[in-house]
Every structure is written in structure tokens, then in C-alpha cells.
XYZ file of C-alpha atoms in Angstrom:
262
model
C 124.722 84.571 113.451
C 128.422 85.433 113.313
C 127.901 87.402 110.092
C 126.757 90.365 112.201
C 129.808 90.625 114.428
C 131.292 94.114 114.153
C 128.610 95.430 111.781
C 127.321 98.985 112.227
C 123.596 99.214 111.516
C 121.030 102.026 111.593
C 117.458 101.060 112.536
C 114.845 103.742 111.906
C 111.683 103.758 113.973
C 113.660 101.846 116.555
C 111.962 103.204 119.656
C 109.259 100.531 119.855
C 107.671 97.376 118.461
C 109.388 95.788 115.482
C 112.227 98.310 115.445
C 113.262 97.713 119.039
C 113.015 93.940 118.639
C 115.138 94.063 115.490
C 117.763 96.272 117.116
C 117.947 93.926 120.105
C 118.330 90.868 117.891
C 121.223 92.373 115.941
C 122.929 93.679 119.062
C 122.869 90.194 120.591
C 124.698 88.939 117.513
C 127.471 91.503 117.878
C 126.308 94.466 115.789
C 126.641 98.088 116.881
C 123.170 99.546 116.486
C 122.095 103.144 115.979
C 118.424 103.556 116.894
C 116.606 106.511 115.367
C 113.154 107.961 115.869
C 111.112 110.989 116.857
C 110.447 110.010 120.480
C 113.622 110.837 122.369
C 112.592 109.276 125.688
C 111.571 105.914 124.213
C 114.433 105.997 121.723
C 117.087 106.529 124.364
C 115.543 103.751 126.431
C 115.666 101.356 123.463
C 119.248 102.338 122.620
C 120.328 101.777 126.211
C 118.795 98.296 126.178
C 120.892 97.298 123.153
C 124.028 99.192 124.152
C 123.673 101.452 121.138
C 123.257 105.087 120.182
C 119.999 107.028 119.801
C 119.620 109.837 117.273
C 116.482 111.908 116.841
C 115.338 111.549 113.262
C 112.524 112.599 110.950
C 112.812 110.184 108.018
C 111.052 112.650 105.705
C 113.875 115.168 106.163
C 116.887 114.912 103.856
C 118.886 117.042 106.303
C 118.065 114.652 109.147
C 119.232 111.715 107.060
C 122.557 113.415 106.376
C 122.976 114.185 110.071
C 122.169 110.616 111.155
C 124.538 109.022 108.653
C 127.338 111.500 109.420
C 126.933 110.992 113.181
C 126.995 107.209 112.753
C 130.178 107.238 110.671
C 131.796 109.751 113.049
C 131.005 107.499 116.014
C 131.798 104.072 114.558
C 133.982 104.812 111.535
C 131.768 103.001 109.016
C 128.230 101.995 108.066
C 127.321 98.441 107.067
C 123.563 98.185 107.350
C 120.293 100.087 107.294
C 116.853 98.890 108.380
C 114.155 101.204 107.024
C 111.515 100.439 109.628
C 109.915 103.816 110.425
C 106.307 104.040 109.344
C 102.784 105.143 110.155
C 99.507 103.303 109.702
C 96.200 103.938 107.985
C 92.927 102.194 108.733
C 90.137 103.531 106.568
C 88.047 102.782 103.517
C 89.278 104.656 100.450
C 86.087 106.725 100.280
C 86.660 107.954 103.841
C 90.445 108.448 103.696
C 91.564 112.073 103.602
C 94.059 113.252 101.009
C 96.131 114.809 103.786
C 96.567 111.532 105.662
C 97.065 109.506 102.477
C 99.930 111.780 101.439
C 101.412 111.801 104.947
C 101.553 107.991 105.007
C 103.253 107.885 101.609
C 105.751 110.537 102.671
C 106.839 108.671 105.794
C 106.584 105.085 104.566
C 107.863 105.464 101.008
C 109.660 108.790 100.626
C 111.432 108.027 103.904
C 112.831 104.826 102.396
C 113.880 106.651 99.224
C 115.776 109.262 101.253
C 117.384 106.549 103.363
C 118.607 104.675 100.312
C 120.145 107.850 98.895
C 121.822 108.757 102.176
C 123.639 105.467 102.796
C 124.980 104.659 99.330
C 128.207 106.662 99.649
C 129.308 105.361 103.081
C 128.387 101.770 102.213
C 130.275 102.017 98.952
C 133.265 103.336 100.899
C 132.987 100.340 103.250
C 133.097 97.933 100.315
C 129.425 97.051 100.451
C 126.480 96.814 102.790
C 122.958 95.564 103.322
C 119.654 97.419 103.400
C 116.362 95.932 104.580
C 113.128 97.773 103.906
C 110.249 96.802 106.167
C 107.160 96.189 104.085
C 103.989 94.394 105.092
C 101.638 91.619 104.092
C 99.585 94.499 102.685
C 102.381 94.973 100.142
C 102.028 91.391 98.921
C 98.269 91.203 98.379
C 95.244 93.475 98.489
C 93.945 94.200 101.995
C 90.879 96.366 102.603
C 91.059 99.385 104.913
C 94.781 99.906 104.297
C 94.593 102.530 101.491
C 97.716 104.696 101.863
C 99.527 102.170 104.035
C 99.071 99.331 101.565
C 100.090 101.526 98.645
C 103.227 102.636 100.485
C 104.230 99.019 101.146
C 103.690 97.998 97.524
C 105.882 100.965 96.621
C 108.559 99.970 99.118
C 108.654 96.519 97.585
C 109.177 97.959 94.101
C 111.801 100.440 95.267
C 113.646 97.568 96.940
C 113.975 95.711 93.655
C 115.069 98.796 91.712
C 117.711 99.595 94.331
C 118.921 95.984 94.391
C 119.577 96.113 90.650
C 121.262 99.518 90.761
C 123.440 98.942 93.823
C 124.558 95.360 93.289
C 127.709 96.524 91.524
C 128.783 98.172 94.784
C 128.075 94.962 96.718
C 125.193 96.712 98.439
C 122.307 94.279 98.905
C 118.705 95.450 99.231
C 115.852 93.222 100.413
C 112.417 93.647 101.947
C 110.739 91.894 104.864
C 106.952 91.755 104.993
C 105.454 91.117 108.439
C 101.940 89.792 108.772
C 99.769 90.498 111.785
C 102.097 91.017 114.747
C 101.475 91.222 118.461
C 102.625 94.704 119.481
C 101.269 97.286 121.935
C 99.468 98.969 119.014
C 97.744 95.799 117.770
C 97.022 94.638 121.312
C 95.062 97.853 121.818
C 92.937 96.796 118.835
C 92.173 93.439 120.407
C 94.895 91.236 118.901
C 95.799 88.331 121.187
C 98.790 86.011 121.376
C 98.558 82.254 121.333
C 97.626 79.328 119.145
C 94.282 79.538 117.374
C 93.909 83.308 117.650
C 94.523 84.010 113.955
C 92.891 81.400 111.692
C 93.752 83.357 108.516
C 97.337 82.199 108.987
C 98.159 78.531 108.272
C 100.206 78.573 111.482
C 97.125 79.741 113.371
C 98.616 82.586 115.388
C 99.901 86.131 115.114
C 103.620 86.768 114.930
C 106.012 88.223 117.469
C 108.335 91.186 116.810
C 111.406 89.075 117.594
C 110.487 86.734 114.736
C 110.691 89.651 112.327
C 113.948 90.711 113.963
C 115.491 87.321 113.226
C 114.614 87.562 109.530
C 115.979 91.090 109.271
C 119.161 90.117 111.101
C 119.750 87.287 108.657
C 119.419 89.619 105.667
C 121.755 92.210 107.174
C 124.335 89.542 108.009
C 126.991 88.005 105.770
C 124.994 84.758 105.893
C 122.744 86.356 103.252
C 125.652 87.451 101.043
C 123.984 86.121 97.867
C 120.491 87.389 98.652
C 119.319 90.671 97.140
C 116.103 91.964 95.624
C 114.091 89.431 97.621
C 110.746 89.702 99.422
C 110.665 87.734 102.677
C 107.185 87.227 104.137
C 107.154 86.749 107.908
C 103.420 86.227 108.141
C 102.796 82.645 109.198
C 101.711 81.871 105.643
C 98.917 84.470 105.648
C 99.629 85.638 102.090
C 100.350 82.115 100.780
C 96.694 81.213 100.316
C 93.250 80.744 101.837
C 94.037 79.077 105.154
C 90.453 79.602 106.286
C 89.290 76.964 103.816
C 91.176 74.343 105.821
C 88.533 74.694 108.523
C 86.243 72.724 106.195
C 88.792 70.021 105.376
C 88.215 66.605 107.003
C 90.670 65.423 109.624
C 93.198 62.829 108.381
C 91.732 60.161 110.649
C 88.340 60.634 108.980
C 89.663 59.965 105.483
C 89.536 56.494 103.938
C 93.126 55.512 103.278
C 94.266 58.883 104.581
C 93.548 60.778 101.338
C 90.942 63.259 100.182
């Protein structure tokens, strides 16, 4: 993906899971990557793996955003891309969710994106354009129980993406969102998620996704190969949100159909 060669990209929440995989993917394609996060030890490890820079970063802090952007431009002379990946989860029925946690999730997952958008406009405009990818979720494409604040934050991120795409297009700043489905990460593995074919029948492809597969989609959107793509939602979910894949379990096999048709 030659459209990433020489690009300077910030990846928030880059110290693990999807963020680290995305940073690694872009670095392999020639981008200089700045990994940010709260965990210094894991963040520095991730940055070292991709030959990049780690900066400690609370995405809910406007001052931190200014510091991260200034440090990036001071180090590399420009800023071409931002991946708003930092986020926290919620897993509770609405009636059991606390207001405190609901608001915390919105602050990190949605306000953090808002602050990131604000912080990078000036340097990207100075560079003649740029690309921003906001990491959403399948929960931002359809209603999923037990997601409460998390799902709301991802619906909000999707809307903010489209508003920003319309406002910033005149500066040649593109804004898109990527919506992962169920992914195999250390966090989901701890909840019993398994890799391999047949382990996720809700997806037409029959399996959970891998972080690198999200990284490839994000890398495409950051790159010049996506120069005419903005305001888009890209689902990387194996078809989970496309429809009721579970119903296919009741469909007859092609060899059992007369003439091969239903």
C-alpha cells in the first residue's frame, strides 16, 4: 500500500489489541507511527515494535491532545493521519448500568474523538490535507443488548464522523469510520472467545475477526489509495451486521435441492 509511504500517523489506544495491530500494519507500509495511551510500559513496547514513538495520553484531556499533536509535529515535521482507537467497554443491562460508568464510557469513546478531531485540524490543514479514521463497532451499526454506554458512544462516533467529513472536506481532510465485529483479542479471549472456523455462527463467514484484519482496513483509509473516500462506514465484521446469518443453519444444502434451487 504505497499510499502510506512517508505518512505520519497518530494511533490512540495503541498499546494493545486493535491499536497495536493497526500501528504495525501502517508501519510495515512505510508510515511513521506515534502510539499513544495511558500504559507507558505497554505503549513503549508497542512503539518499539513498529519503530515509532510513544506518548502518554489521556484522550479526555484537551491539554494532552495539544501536547501529543505538538510533539508529533516537532518530531516529524507534519501530521497526515489520526486513528481514534482509544476506548473502554461496557457490558451491562441498562437497568443495571451506573450513571458514573455510562458517562465515563461516553467521555472516553466519544468526547475523546471530538477532542482529537479538533486537535488535528490545524496541522492537517497546514499539510494540505489528511485522513482521520474513527474506530466504531458493530454495536454502532445495529442494536446490541448489554452494550448500553458503549453502543451509544459508537453510534455517536459514527455520526460525528459524517459531520466532520462534511465540514473538513474543503481542507482535503477525509474522515471515515471502521466498525469491527467480534474480534479475537486478549480481552475477548478471557471471555471465552475462540479463533477458528465455526466458532461464531452469527457471522456469515463463521468466525471471529483478527486485529490485523481491522488494521488493513484502517491502513487503506489512511492511505492515498482511499483519496476519494470520506464519510464512509466500513464494517469489518464478517457480515455480522448484514443480516441473520443464523437462519442459514436451517437452509438445505445445495446438493439436497432439486435443480439446485430453493
